Structures are given as structure tokens and as C-alpha cells.
Amino acid sequence: MKRPTILVLGAGYGGLATVVKLQKSLGTDEADIVLINKNEYHYESTWLHEAAAGTLTPEQVRYDIKRVINAEKVEFIQAKVEAIDVNEKVVTSSAGTHTYDYLVISLGFEGETFGIPGLDKHALAMANVKAARQIRDHIDYQFATWSLEESKDDSRLTIVVGGAGFTGIEFLGELGNRVPELCKEYDVPFEKVRVVCVEAAPMVLPGFDEELVKYAVGQLESKGIEFSIGTPLVEATEEGVKIKTGEEEFEFIKSRTVVWAAGVRGNRLVESSGIENMRARVKVEKDLRAPGFDDVFVVGDCALMINEEINRPYPPTAQIAMQQGDKCAENIVALLKNQPTSTFVPDLKGSVCSLGGDDAIGVVFDKKLTGTKASFMKKVVDNRSLYMIGGIGLVMKKGKFDFL
Ligand code: FAD
Ligand code: NAD
């Protein structure tokens, strides 16, 4: 009898967690597991702010997928997925067409620009490791050019960060540490540099613990970072950004570097897949299947689940993506054995927001943490995710031990 094919799209946290659990749970004769990913490597999306600021190299945030998969059980295809058609049960990629018995969509997030004019063209975003490297190189180039040119264009030394959510704040934390290094490297006076965070909501890290937010803002301001709060960014141009400062009032900030960190959506391929979705996110059933498609699972940032306690979606996080991958594999194995699937219940341990180096804020197991304790927890979380995918070997190779 033909073995069933399990096709997993995307080797991020959700996809790799699925594959790692499947390869542990199934024998070689039980299923053909196929993993398709754009690159031959996985990158840690949760470390992209470090690669973007230049405090980690792109190489440090990625590792070879073949390191963590069992080639006897999993066929890895490096290809770009181009289309998904769940009605015809076919996936098209740059390597050809692929059929499946079970499909796992784990293609991750894309930046959301909300249709704000000029952002697509004039802003950079930490969407993946290549985009993060582009931000680092762009900032380096602006500093180098300012240093070299006769007619000093100070907008080269102004960095605008759009959005003070977790991504924006973590990036600012890294920049706070990186800017003094850049100044030294490129002979730029520190007082010439401006790093401005523009946030639409009335507070930084909307919805997070206010005491911790106050700590974070104080720490970042002490590194010279400015905050413009309650002032949505409404347009980006080649010269900078326009922000709304009042009912009919606007301000223009001249800047050659605009980093957009104001929200994410699911991967656009979901929108044309035939599955009902909202901004490329699928409101999945309790067992993580797509509504109406018993053979399709969606995990990670392409999935949407409502937290019934507060009647709001769970935030798209790596923490949830990995847990979903685990449950998705468990449910596929159950289906292969003609057993019932089970419900995914997130096990949230808290959240930690890095402020760069050995500083952070967080709520872990309902306990508030700041400074080195919070930063230690963040590194433990980072190392834990490496451990869960690639075991101790991967932790030793890629882990963060600078707290030792
Ligand atoms: P991803 O990790 O985005 O992986 C998607 C994979 O699909 C990638 O390998 C990509 O290359 C591949 N892919 C995409 N398109 C294609 C295609 N067309 N063809 C083939 N392959 C494709 N969450 C936390 O829980 N804790 C944190 O500390 C944290 N920090 C973050 C910091 C930053 C700077 C950012 C941006 C996000 C952070 N998050 C954090 C959120 C977290 O990164 C995401 O929720 C998580 O990456 C989602 O996992 P995923 O598996 O759905 O997708
Ligand atoms: P987000 O949606 O959490 O935050 C985006 C921020 O941008 C919000 O504060 C919003 O008010 C602001 N914004 C929106 N439109 C704006 C505009 N026009 N002008 C100015 N500001 C505007 O997005 P994110 O920070 O990218 O996070 C995405 C997901 O990844 C979240 O689920 C987050 O929890 C997760 N994440 C987690 C961590 C962590 O746990 N350490 C780190 C990064 C991201």
C-alpha cells in the first residue's frame, strides 16, 4: 500500500517543530514526510532585531535545516512555494508540483503596512534574515556616507522606527547599544545621531504591564532614544516620514532610514489557497485543521486562534508556533492510526522583551522581571527553542551564553 505523504510548507518554528515531532513518532515505512523551505537554512525570527541592528551576524541567527532533520525519514526540498490549492490538493513550488495526503501550512509572517502610502517603497522591515541584513547594511552605509561626504546630510544619521510593539522595542534596545559602536567605527559624533520611535497608540508596548513599560522607556531614553507617542506614521517618502501629531496637525521627520515594525500578517500565499482567511491568517479548528479541509493543518503565524478568556486572538508568537507544531504532528499521527485528534491548548509561560545586551523586561509565570534577571530568562527561552528543535548539539553551536 502507498505510504501517505505529509507535506510541510515552511521550516520556521511551526514547521520544524512539526517535522521534528513527526520524525520521532513515525517509522520510515509509515509515511513520506516532505519539507519544503525557501532557504536551505532555518533562521531564528525571534533574533532578527539583533541581525538588523548588527549586534549579531546573519550567520549567527541561522542554521542548516539538514542538521535537525533525519534524512532517512524526511525529504527536504529547498524551493519557494508559489501557490497552494487545497481544493485540488496540490502545491506548486519552484521545484515543481507536489501532492499530499496531509498538508501543514507553516509559512510564517509578512510585514503589514496597512496601506500606508510610501511604506512599501521607502521603509525596511525585519521580515526575514535577508531583510534584517539589508537593514544592518543600510544603516552602516548611511553612517559611512555621512562620514565621507562634504555636505553633511544629517538625515542619514536619523533612524525612525515605526511601532513600539515588541519588535520595535527589541530593535531599539539593540540600536541603543549599536549606535555608539557605529559612531566610533565611522567617526560620527554621537550627538548628531537621532533614533526616533513613532507609536500610534497612547503608550509604548500597548497592553503590557505599565510599570515594566516605564522601566523600558527609561532605559531606552537613557541611551538617547526618543519616543513620539500617540502620533501615527501616515506616510513615508524618500526624504523621511510624516506623522500625525494632532487633529489636523502633522510633522515631518527627515530620515534616510525608516524601519517599519508595526505589525504582522500571515503569508500572502494563504489568501489564494482556497481556505477562508483574515489577512492571510486562518481561524483554525481546535485541532489546528483548516475549516472545511480535514487534510490541511495550519500552524504558527498563518493560524489564528481566539483566547476565549478575553475573546481576542492569541498573539502570533514563536512560543505558540512551536507548541502548535508539536500538537499538529501528534494529530497527524492520530489520523494515520484512525484515532481521534485532540485540542490544542496553548501553555503560555509569559513574555520577555529584550532591551539589548543584558537588559530586558518580562512577566514569567506571573512574576515581573527587569534587568539582568529578565535578560537571563530571555536567553534561556532562546536556548530552549534551539534545544527543542535540535537538541543539546544545536544549543552548544548556536546558543546564547553571554550571561555566564
Ligand atoms: P516563521 O518563523 O516566520 O517561519 C516561516 C518559514 O517559512 C521561514 O523559514 C521562511 O523562510 C519560510 N517561507 C516563507 N515563505 C516561503 C515560501 N514562499 N516558500 C518556501 N518557504 C517559505 N515570538 C516569541 O514567542 N518570542 C520572541 O521573543 C519573539 N521575538 C520576535 C522578534 C522579532 C524581531 C520578530 C519579527 C518576531 C518575534 N517573535 C517572537 C514572533 C515570532 O518570530 C513568530 O511568531 C514566529 O516566527 C512564527 O513562526 P512560524 O513558524 O509561523 O513562521
Ligand atoms: P505588534 O502588532 O505587537 O505591535 C505593532 C505596534 O505598532 C503597535 O504598538 C501599534 O500600535 C503600532 N502601530 C500600528 N500602526 C502604526 C502607525 N501607523 N504608526 C505608528 N505605530 C503604529 O507587532 P510586533 O511588535 O511586530 O509583534 C508581532 C508579534 O510578534 C506579536 O505577537 C508579538 O508579541 C510577537 N513578538 C514577540 C516578541 C517577544 O516575545 N519578545 C518580540 C517581537 C515580537
Coordinates of C-alpha atoms and ligand atoms in Angstrom, one line a residue:
M1 CA 0.0 0.0 0.0
K2 CA 1.2 3.5 -0.8
R3 CA 2.5 5.4 2.2
P4 CA 0.7 8.6 2.9
T5 CA 2.5 11.8 2.1
I6 CA 2.8 14.6 4.8
L7 CA 3.8 17.8 3.1
V8 CA 5.1 20.6 5.4
L9 CA 5.5 24.1 4.0
G10 CA 8.0 26.3 5.7
A11 CA 10.8 25.5 8.1
G12 CA 10.3 28.2 10.7
Y13 CA 9.3 27.4 14.4
G14 CA 6.0 25.8 13.5
G15 CA 7.2 23.8 10.5
L16 CA 10.3 22.5 12.1
A17 CA 8.5 21.6 15.4
T18 CA 6.0 19.6 13.3
V19 CA 8.7 17.8 11.3
V20 CA 10.9 17.0 14.4
K21 CA 8.0 15.5 16.2
L22 CA 6.8 13.6 13.1
Q23 CA 10.3 12.1 12.6
K24 CA 10.4 11.0 16.2
S25 CA 6.9 9.5 16.1
L26 CA 6.8 7.7 12.8
G27 CA 8.8 4.9 11.3
T28 CA 10.3 5.1 7.7
D29 CA 7.5 2.8 6.4
E30 CA 4.6 4.7 8.0
A31 CA 4.7 7.9 5.9
D32 CA 6.6 10.0 3.4
I33 CA 7.4 13.3 5.2
V34 CA 8.3 16.1 2.8
L35 CA 9.5 19.5 4.0
I36 CA 9.7 22.5 1.6
N37 CA 11.5 25.7 2.6
K38 CA 12.7 28.7 0.6
N39 CA 16.3 28.5 2.0
E40 CA 18.5 25.6 3.0
Y41 CA 18.6 27.1 6.4
H42 CA 16.2 28.0 9.2
Y43 CA 16.6 31.4 10.8
E44 CA 15.5 32.4 14.3
S45 CA 12.9 35.0 13.6
T46 CA 12.9 35.9 17.2
W47 CA 16.5 37.1 16.8
L48 CA 16.0 39.2 13.7
H49 CA 16.2 42.5 15.6
E50 CA 19.7 41.6 16.5
A51 CA 20.8 40.8 13.0
A52 CA 19.0 44.0 11.8
A53 CA 20.9 46.2 14.3
G54 CA 24.2 44.4 13.7
T55 CA 24.6 43.1 17.2
L56 CA 24.5 39.5 15.8
T57 CA 25.7 38.5 12.4
P58 CA 23.1 36.9 9.9
E59 CA 25.2 33.7 10.2
Q60 CA 24.6 33.6 14.0
V61 CA 20.8 33.6 13.7
R62 CA 20.5 30.8 11.2
Y63 CA 21.4 27.1 10.9
D64 CA 21.3 24.4 8.2
I65 CA 18.0 22.6 8.2
K66 CA 19.7 19.3 7.4
R67 CA 21.3 19.5 10.8
V68 CA 18.0 18.9 12.5
I69 CA 16.1 16.5 10.2
N70 CA 16.6 12.8 9.8
A71 CA 17.3 12.3 6.1
E72 CA 16.1 8.7 6.3
K73 CA 12.6 9.9 7.3
V74 CA 12.3 13.4 5.8
E75 CA 12.8 14.6 2.3
F76 CA 13.9 18.2 2.3
I77 CA 13.3 20.3 -0.8
Q78 CA 14.8 23.7 -1.0
A79 CA 12.3 25.6 -3.1
K80 CA 10.0 28.6 -3.0
V81 CA 6.3 27.7 -2.6
E82 CA 4.4 29.7 -5.3
A83 CA 0.8 28.5 -4.9
I84 CA -1.3 26.3 -2.7
D85 CA -4.6 24.9 -3.9
V86 CA -6.4 22.9 -1.2
N87 CA -9.4 22.1 -3.4
E88 CA -7.1 20.4 -6.0
K89 CA -4.8 19.1 -3.2
V90 CA -1.7 20.5 -5.0
V91 CA 1.1 22.8 -4.1
T92 CA 3.3 24.5 -6.7
S93 CA 6.8 25.5 -5.9
S94 CA 9.9 26.5 -7.9
A95 CA 10.9 22.8 -7.8
G96 CA 7.6 21.6 -9.4
T97 CA 4.2 20.4 -8.2
H98 CA 3.6 18.4 -5.0
T99 CA 0.6 16.4 -3.9
Y100 CA -0.2 15.3 -0.4
D101 CA -2.4 13.3 1.9
Y102 CA -1.8 15.8 4.7
L103 CA -0.7 19.3 4.3
V104 CA 0.8 21.6 7.0
I105 CA 1.0 25.3 6.2
S106 CA 3.6 26.9 8.3
L107 CA 4.8 29.7 6.1
G108 CA 5.1 32.4 8.8
F109 CA 4.5 36.1 8.8
E110 CA 4.9 39.1 6.5
G111 CA 5.0 42.7 7.5
E112 CA 1.7 44.6 7.5
T113 CA 1.8 48.1 6.1
F114 CA -2.0 48.8 6.4
G115 CA -1.9 50.5 3.0
I116 CA 0.1 53.5 4.4
P117 CA 1.5 55.4 1.4
G118 CA 5.2 55.0 0.7
L119 CA 6.0 52.3 3.2
D120 CA 6.4 49.5 0.7
K121 CA 8.9 51.6 -1.2
H122 CA 10.7 53.7 1.4
A123 CA 10.7 51.6 4.6
L124 CA 12.7 48.5 5.6
A125 CA 11.2 45.7 7.7
M126 CA 12.6 42.7 9.7
A127 CA 10.6 40.2 7.7
N128 CA 13.4 37.6 7.3
V129 CA 17.1 37.2 7.7
K130 CA 18.0 38.7 4.3
A131 CA 15.8 41.8 5.1
A132 CA 17.5 42.1 8.5
R133 CA 20.9 42.1 6.9
Q134 CA 19.7 44.7 4.5
I135 CA 18.8 47.0 7.4
R136 CA 22.2 46.5 9.1
D137 CA 24.0 47.2 5.8
H138 CA 21.8 50.2 5.1
I139 CA 22.5 51.8 8.4
D140 CA 26.2 51.2 8.0
Y141 CA 26.1 52.7 4.6
Q142 CA 24.4 55.9 5.9
F143 CA 27.0 56.3 8.6
A144 CA 29.8 55.7 6.2
T145 CA 28.4 58.1 3.6
W146 CA 27.8 60.9 6.2
S147 CA 31.4 60.5 7.4
L148 CA 32.8 60.8 3.8
E149 CA 30.6 63.4 2.2
E150 CA 31.4 67.1 2.3
S151 CA 27.9 68.4 2.6
K152 CA 26.8 66.6 5.7
D153 CA 23.2 65.3 5.3
D154 CA 22.2 64.7 8.9
S155 CA 19.1 62.8 7.8
R156 CA 21.5 60.0 7.2
L157 CA 22.0 59.8 10.9
T158 CA 18.3 59.8 11.8
I159 CA 16.7 56.4 12.2
V160 CA 12.9 56.2 12.5
V161 CA 11.4 53.1 14.0
G162 CA 7.7 52.7 13.3
G163 CA 5.8 50.9 16.0
A164 CA 6.6 50.4 19.7
G165 CA 5.4 46.8 20.0
F166 CA 7.7 44.0 21.0
T167 CA 9.6 44.1 17.7
G168 CA 10.1 47.8 17.7
I169 CA 11.2 47.9 21.3
E170 CA 13.6 45.0 20.9
F171 CA 15.2 46.6 17.8
L172 CA 15.5 49.9 19.7
G173 CA 17.3 48.1 22.5
E174 CA 19.8 46.7 20.1
L175 CA 20.3 50.0 18.4
G176 CA 20.8 51.7 21.7
N177 CA 23.9 49.5 22.1
R178 CA 25.0 49.6 18.4
V179 CA 24.9 53.3 17.8
P180 CA 27.9 54.2 20.0
E181 CA 29.9 51.4 18.2
L182 CA 28.8 52.8 14.8
C183 CA 29.8 56.3 15.9
K184 CA 33.3 55.1 16.8
E185 CA 33.6 53.0 13.7
Y186 CA 32.6 55.8 11.3
D187 CA 33.9 58.9 13.1
V188 CA 30.4 60.2 13.7
P189 CA 29.7 62.4 16.8
F190 CA 27.2 60.6 18.9
E191 CA 25.1 63.8 19.5
K192 CA 24.5 64.0 15.7
V193 CA 22.6 60.7 15.7
R194 CA 18.8 60.6 16.3
V195 CA 16.8 57.4 16.9
V196 CA 13.1 58.2 17.0
C197 CA 10.4 55.7 17.7
V198 CA 6.9 56.6 16.4
E199 CA 4.0 54.9 18.0
A200 CA 0.3 55.3 17.1
A201 CA -1.1 54.1 20.4
P202 CA -1.1 56.3 23.6
M203 CA 1.6 54.1 25.1
V204 CA 4.7 52.0 24.4
L205 CA 4.1 48.2 24.3
P206 CA 0.3 48.7 24.4
G207 CA -1.4 46.3 26.8
F208 CA 1.8 45.3 28.6
D209 CA 2.4 45.9 32.3
E210 CA 2.7 49.7 32.9
E211 CA 5.5 49.5 35.5
L212 CA 7.6 47.4 33.2
V213 CA 6.9 49.7 30.2
K214 CA 8.0 52.7 32.3
Y215 CA 11.3 50.9 33.1
A216 CA 11.8 50.0 29.4
V217 CA 11.2 53.6 28.2
G218 CA 13.6 55.0 30.9
Q219 CA 16.3 52.6 29.9
L220 CA 16.0 53.3 26.2
E221 CA 15.7 57.1 26.7
S222 CA 18.9 56.9 28.8
K223 CA 20.6 55.6 25.6
G224 CA 19.4 58.6 23.7
I225 CA 16.3 57.1 22.0
E226 CA 13.4 59.5 21.5
F227 CA 9.7 58.5 21.7
S228 CA 6.9 60.1 19.8
I229 CA 3.8 58.5 21.3
G230 CA 0.2 58.8 20.0
T231 CA 1.5 60.0 16.7
P232 CA 0.7 57.5 13.9
L233 CA 3.1 57.4 11.0
V234 CA 0.9 58.3 8.0
E235 CA 3.3 58.5 5.1
A236 CA 6.8 57.6 4.1
T237 CA 8.8 59.3 1.4
E238 CA 12.4 59.3 0.1
E239 CA 13.1 62.2 2.5
G240 CA 11.5 60.8 5.7
V241 CA 8.2 60.2 7.4
K242 CA 5.0 62.2 8.1
I243 CA 3.5 61.7 11.5
K244 CA 0.1 62.9 12.7
T245 CA 0.6 65.0 15.8
G246 CA -3.0 66.4 16.2
E247 CA -6.4 66.5 14.7
E248 CA -5.2 68.3 11.6
E249 CA -1.5 68.6 12.5
F250 CA 1.4 66.8 11.0
E251 CA 5.1 66.7 11.5
F252 CA 7.8 65.6 9.0
I253 CA 10.9 63.8 10.3
K254 CA 13.7 63.8 7.8
S255 CA 15.3 60.4 7.8
R256 CA 17.1 58.1 5.3
T257 CA 16.4 55.0 7.4
V258 CA 12.8 54.0 8.3
V259 CA 12.3 50.7 9.9
W260 CA 8.7 49.5 9.9
A261 CA 7.9 47.3 12.9
A262 CA 4.3 48.0 13.3
G263 CA 2.6 44.7 12.8
V264 CA 2.5 41.4 11.0
R265 CA 0.1 39.4 8.9
G266 CA 0.1 35.8 7.6
N267 CA 1.9 34.7 4.5
R268 CA 0.1 36.0 1.4
L269 CA 0.0 32.6 -0.3
V270 CA -2.7 31.7 2.2
E271 CA -5.0 34.3 0.6
S272 CA -5.2 32.4 -2.7
S273 CA -5.2 28.9 -1.2
G274 CA -8.9 28.3 -1.2
I275 CA -9.1 28.5 2.7
E276 CA -11.1 31.1 4.4
N277 CA -8.8 33.6 6.0
M278 CA -8.3 37.1 7.5
R279 CA -5.2 39.0 6.5
A280 CA -3.7 35.6 5.4
R281 CA -4.5 34.0 8.8
V282 CA -6.7 31.0 9.1
K283 CA -9.1 30.7 12.0
V284 CA -8.2 27.1 12.7
E285 CA -10.4 24.4 14.3
K286 CA -9.5 23.3 17.9
D287 CA -7.2 20.5 16.5
L288 CA -5.4 23.1 14.2
R289 CA -7.1 21.9 11.0
A290 CA -8.4 24.5 8.4
P291 CA -12.2 24.8 8.5
G292 CA -13.7 22.6 5.8
F293 CA -10.4 20.8 5.0
D294 CA -9.8 17.7 7.1
D295 CA -6.4 17.1 5.5
V296 CA -5.0 20.6 6.0
F297 CA -3.3 21.9 9.2
V298 CA -2.2 25.5 9.7
V299 CA 0.3 26.4 12.4
G300 CA 2.3 29.4 13.5
D301 CA 1.7 33.0 12.3
C302 CA -0.6 31.8 9.5
A303 CA -3.0 30.4 12.1
L304 CA -5.5 32.4 14.2
M305 CA -6.9 31.2 17.5
I306 CA -9.1 33.0 19.8
N307 CA -8.3 33.2 23.5
E308 CA -11.8 32.6 24.8
E309 CA -10.9 34.1 28.2
I310 CA -10.5 37.6 26.7
N311 CA -12.3 36.9 23.3
R312 CA -9.2 38.2 21.4
P313 CA -6.8 36.3 19.2
Y314 CA -3.6 34.9 20.8
P315 CA -0.7 37.0 19.6
P316 CA 1.4 35.4 16.9
T317 CA 4.5 34.1 18.7
A318 CA 7.2 31.6 18.3
Q319 CA 6.2 30.2 21.7
I320 CA 2.7 29.3 20.3
A321 CA 4.0 28.3 16.8
M322 CA 6.3 25.6 18.3
Q323 CA 3.6 24.2 20.6
Q324 CA 1.2 24.1 17.6
G325 CA 3.8 22.2 15.5
D326 CA 4.1 19.6 18.3
K327 CA 0.3 19.2 18.5
C328 CA -0.1 19.2 14.7
A329 CA 2.3 16.3 14.4
E330 CA 0.5 14.5 17.2
N331 CA -2.8 14.9 15.4
I332 CA -1.5 13.8 12.1
V333 CA -0.1 10.6 13.8
A334 CA -3.5 10.1 15.4
L335 CA -5.2 10.4 12.0
L336 CA -2.8 7.9 10.4
K337 CA -3.8 5.5 13.2
N338 CA -7.5 6.1 12.7
Q339 CA -7.6 7.7 16.1
P340 CA -9.4 11.0 17.1
T341 CA -7.5 14.2 17.1
S342 CA -7.1 16.3 20.2
T343 CA -7.5 20.0 21.1
F344 CA -4.6 22.4 21.0
V345 CA -4.3 24.3 24.3
P346 CA -1.5 26.9 24.5
D347 CA 0.7 26.7 27.5
L348 CA 1.8 30.3 27.9
K349 CA 4.7 30.8 30.2
G350 CA 4.9 34.5 29.9
S351 CA 6.7 37.0 27.7
V352 CA 10.1 38.7 27.8
C353 CA 11.1 41.8 25.8
S354 CA 14.8 42.3 25.3
L355 CA 16.2 45.9 25.8
G356 CA 19.6 44.9 24.3
G357 CA 22.6 43.3 25.9
D358 CA 21.9 42.2 29.4
D359 CA 18.7 44.2 29.9
A360 CA 15.1 43.2 29.4
I361 CA 11.6 43.3 30.9
G362 CA 9.3 40.4 31.3
V363 CA 6.4 38.6 33.0
V364 CA 7.3 35.0 33.6
F365 CA 5.0 32.6 35.4
D366 CA 3.2 35.8 36.5
K367 CA 6.4 37.3 38.1
K368 CA 7.6 40.6 36.9
L369 CA 11.3 40.8 36.0
T370 CA 13.6 43.6 34.8
G371 CA 17.3 44.0 34.0
T372 CA 19.7 41.1 34.1
K373 CA 17.2 38.6 35.5
A374 CA 14.8 39.3 32.7
S375 CA 17.6 39.2 30.1
F376 CA 18.8 35.8 31.6
M377 CA 15.3 34.5 31.1
K378 CA 15.2 35.7 27.5
K379 CA 18.4 33.8 26.7
V380 CA 17.1 30.7 28.5
V381 CA 14.0 31.0 26.2
D382 CA 16.1 31.5 23.1
N383 CA 18.3 28.4 24.0
R384 CA 15.2 26.4 24.9
S385 CA 13.8 26.8 21.4
L386 CA 17.1 25.6 19.9
Y387 CA 17.1 22.6 22.3
M388 CA 13.5 21.7 21.3
I389 CA 14.3 21.6 17.6
G390 CA 17.9 20.4 17.5
G391 CA 18.8 19.1 21.0
I392 CA 21.9 20.0 23.0
G393 CA 24.2 19.9 20.0
L394 CA 22.4 22.9 18.4
V395 CA 22.3 24.7 21.7
M396 CA 26.1 24.3 22.0
K397 CA 26.6 25.6 18.5
K398 CA 24.1 28.4 18.3
G399 CA 23.1 29.1 21.9
K400 CA 23.5 32.4 23.9
F401 CA 25.8 32.0 26.8
D402 CA 26.9 35.6 27.3
F403 CA 25.3 35.7 30.8
L404 CA 27.9 33.2 32.1
Ligands
FAD1 P1 8.5 31.7 10.7 O1 9.4 31.5 11.8 O2 8.4 33.1 10.1 O3 8.9 30.7 9.5 C1 8.4 30.7 8.3 C2 9.3 29.9 7.4 O4 8.7 29.8 6.1 C3 10.6 30.5 7.1 O5 11.6 29.6 7.2 C4 10.5 31.1 5.7 O6 11.8 31.1 5.0 C5 9.6 30.1 5.1 N1 8.9 30.6 3.9 C6 8.2 31.7 3.8 N2 7.6 31.9 2.6 C7 8.0 30.8 1.9 C8 7.8 30.3 0.6 N3 7.0 31.1 -0.3 N4 8.3 29.2 0.2 C9 9.1 28.5 1.0 N5 9.3 28.8 2.3 C10 8.8 30.0 2.7 N6 7.9 35.4 19.4 C11 8.1 34.8 20.6 O7 7.4 33.9 21.0 N7 9.2 35.3 21.4 C12 10.0 36.3 21.0 O8 11.0 36.6 21.7 C13 9.8 36.8 19.7 N8 10.7 37.8 19.2 C14 10.5 38.2 17.9 C15 11.4 39.2 17.4 C16 11.2 39.7 16.2 C17 12.2 40.7 15.7 C18 10.2 39.3 15.3 C19 10.0 39.8 13.9 C20 9.3 38.3 15.8 C21 9.4 37.8 17.1 N9 8.5 36.8 17.6 C22 8.7 36.3 18.9 C23 7.4 36.3 16.8 C24 7.9 35.0 16.1 O9 9.1 35.2 15.4 C25 6.9 34.5 15.1 O10 5.6 34.3 15.8 C26 7.3 33.1 14.6 O11 8.5 33.3 13.8 C27 6.3 32.4 13.8 O12 6.7 31.1 13.5 P2 6.3 30.5 12.1 O13 6.8 29.1 12.1 O14 4.8 30.7 11.9 O15 7.0 31.3 11.0
NAD2 P1 2.5 44.4 17.2 O1 1.3 44.4 16.4 O2 2.6 43.7 18.5 O3 2.9 46.0 17.5 C1 2.9 46.9 16.5 C2 2.9 48.3 17.1 O4 2.8 49.3 16.0 C3 1.7 48.6 18.0 O5 2.1 49.2 19.2 C4 0.8 49.6 17.1 O6 0.1 50.5 17.9 C5 1.9 50.3 16.3 N1 1.4 50.9 15.1 C6 0.5 50.4 14.3 N2 0.3 51.3 13.2 C7 1.1 52.3 13.4 C8 1.4 53.5 12.7 N3 0.7 53.8 11.6 N4 2.3 54.4 13.2 C9 2.9 54.1 14.4 N5 2.7 52.9 15.1 C10 1.8 52.1 14.6 O7 3.7 43.9 16.2 P2 5.1 43.4 16.5 O8 5.8 44.2 17.6 O9 5.8 43.3 15.2 O10 4.9 42.0 17.1 C11 4.3 40.9 16.3 C12 4.1 39.7 17.1 O11 5.4 39.1 17.4 C13 3.4 39.9 18.4 O12 2.5 38.8 18.6 C14 4.5 40.0 19.4 O13 4.0 39.5 20.7 C15 5.5 39.0 18.8 N6 6.8 39.4 19.3 C16 7.2 38.9 20.5 C17 8.4 39.3 21.0 C18 8.8 38.8 22.3 O14 8.1 38.0 22.9 N7 9.9 39.2 22.9 C19 9.3 40.1 20.2 C20 8.8 40.6 19.0 C21 7.6 40.2 18.5

